[in-house]
mmCIF file of C-alpha atoms in Angstrom:
data_model
loop_
_atom_site.group_PDB
_atom_site.id
_atom_site.type_symbol
_atom_site.label_atom_id
_atom_site.label_comp_id
_atom_site.label_asym_id
_atom_site.label_seq_id
_atom_site.Cartn_x
_atom_site.Cartn_y
_atom_site.Cartn_z
ATOM 1 C CA MET A 22 -34.290 -32.510 -94.134
ATOM 2 C CA ARG A 23 -37.059 -35.061 -93.870
ATOM 3 C CA THR A 24 -38.858 -35.765 -90.627
ATOM 4 C CA ARG A 25 -40.030 -39.246 -89.598
ATOM 5 C CA SER A 26 -43.547 -38.544 -90.863
ATOM 6 C CA GLY A 27 -42.102 -37.968 -94.350
ATOM 7 C CA ARG A 28 -42.883 -34.291 -94.779
ATOM 8 C CA VAL A 29 -40.028 -32.043 -95.789
ATOM 9 C CA ASP A 30 -38.729 -29.836 -93.010
ATOM 10 C CA PRO A 31 -38.013 -26.205 -93.952
ATOM 11 C CA PRO A 32 -34.293 -25.423 -93.638
ATOM 12 C CA THR A 33 -33.620 -23.915 -90.226
ATOM 13 C CA ARG A 34 -31.649 -20.703 -89.901
ATOM 14 C CA PHE A 35 -30.518 -21.632 -86.409
ATOM 15 C CA THR A 36 -28.465 -24.755 -86.949
ATOM 16 C CA THR A 37 -27.153 -24.711 -83.376
ATOM 17 C CA THR A 38 -30.571 -25.184 -81.739
ATOM 18 C CA PRO A 39 -31.232 -28.785 -80.764
ATOM 19 C CA LYS A 40 -34.370 -30.513 -82.042
ATOM 20 C CA PHE A 41 -35.666 -31.742 -78.668
ATOM 21 C CA GLY A 42 -38.755 -29.555 -78.419
ATOM 22 C CA THR A 43 -39.707 -26.087 -79.552
ATOM 23 C CA GLU A 44 -40.039 -24.630 -76.054
ATOM 24 C CA ALA A 45 -36.528 -25.621 -75.039
ATOM 25 C CA ALA A 46 -35.139 -24.449 -78.372
ATOM 26 C CA LEU A 47 -36.917 -21.105 -78.013
ATOM 27 C CA LYS A 48 -35.549 -20.721 -74.486
ATOM 28 C CA MET A 49 -32.042 -21.412 -75.763
ATOM 29 C CA MET A 50 -32.428 -18.907 -78.596
ATOM 30 C CA ILE A 51 -33.734 -16.266 -76.178
ATOM 31 C CA GLN A 52 -30.832 -16.988 -73.813
ATOM 32 C CA LYS A 53 -28.315 -16.606 -76.647
ATOM 33 C CA THR A 54 -29.915 -13.337 -77.730
ATOM 34 C CA MET A 55 -29.866 -12.018 -74.166
ATOM 35 C CA ASN A 56 -26.200 -12.976 -73.806
ATOM 36 C CA THR A 57 -25.359 -11.214 -77.067
ATOM 37 C CA ILE A 58 -27.208 -8.052 -76.015
ATOM 38 C CA ALA A 59 -25.534 -8.129 -72.596
ATOM 39 C CA SER A 60 -22.059 -8.448 -74.131
ATOM 40 C CA ILE A 61 -22.758 -5.568 -76.552
ATOM 41 C CA VAL A 62 -23.974 -3.365 -73.684
ATOM 42 C CA GLN A 63 -20.902 -4.312 -71.643
ATOM 43 C CA GLU A 64 -18.583 -3.396 -74.543
ATOM 44 C CA ARG A 65 -20.300 -0.033 -74.962
ATOM 45 C CA LYS A 66 -19.977 0.708 -71.245
ATOM 46 C CA GLU A 67 -16.262 -0.118 -71.359
ATOM 47 C CA LYS A 68 -15.780 2.119 -74.405
ATOM 48 C CA LYS A 69 -17.658 4.972 -72.726
ATOM 49 C CA ILE A 70 -15.451 4.645 -69.653
ATOM 50 C CA GLU A 71 -12.344 4.789 -71.869
ATOM 51 C CA ILE A 72 -13.665 7.857 -73.705
ATOM 52 C CA SER A 73 -14.527 9.664 -70.465
ATOM 53 C CA ARG A 74 -11.055 8.877 -69.080
ATOM 54 C CA THR A 75 -9.290 10.339 -72.108
ATOM 55 C CA ARG A 76 -11.491 13.438 -71.977
ATOM 56 C CA PHE A 77 -10.743 13.796 -68.271
ATOM 57 C CA PHE A 78 -7.007 13.651 -68.892
ATOM 58 C CA GLU A 79 -7.308 16.157 -71.752
ATOM 59 C CA HIS A 80 -8.816 18.680 -69.333
ATOM 60 C CA LEU A 81 -5.907 18.421 -66.890
#
């Protein structure tokens, strides 16, 4: 893509980030990353709980 000044913009990997300022875009990217990490951690916790439950019932 070309910017107003005429220089060619490098293709962005993050197409979802808006172009209204690098600081805001960075904050959004960080927020998305944090959300992703949080969801992964949550999934792992839920899986661990399931595993511990099955082990508990196996011991009975």
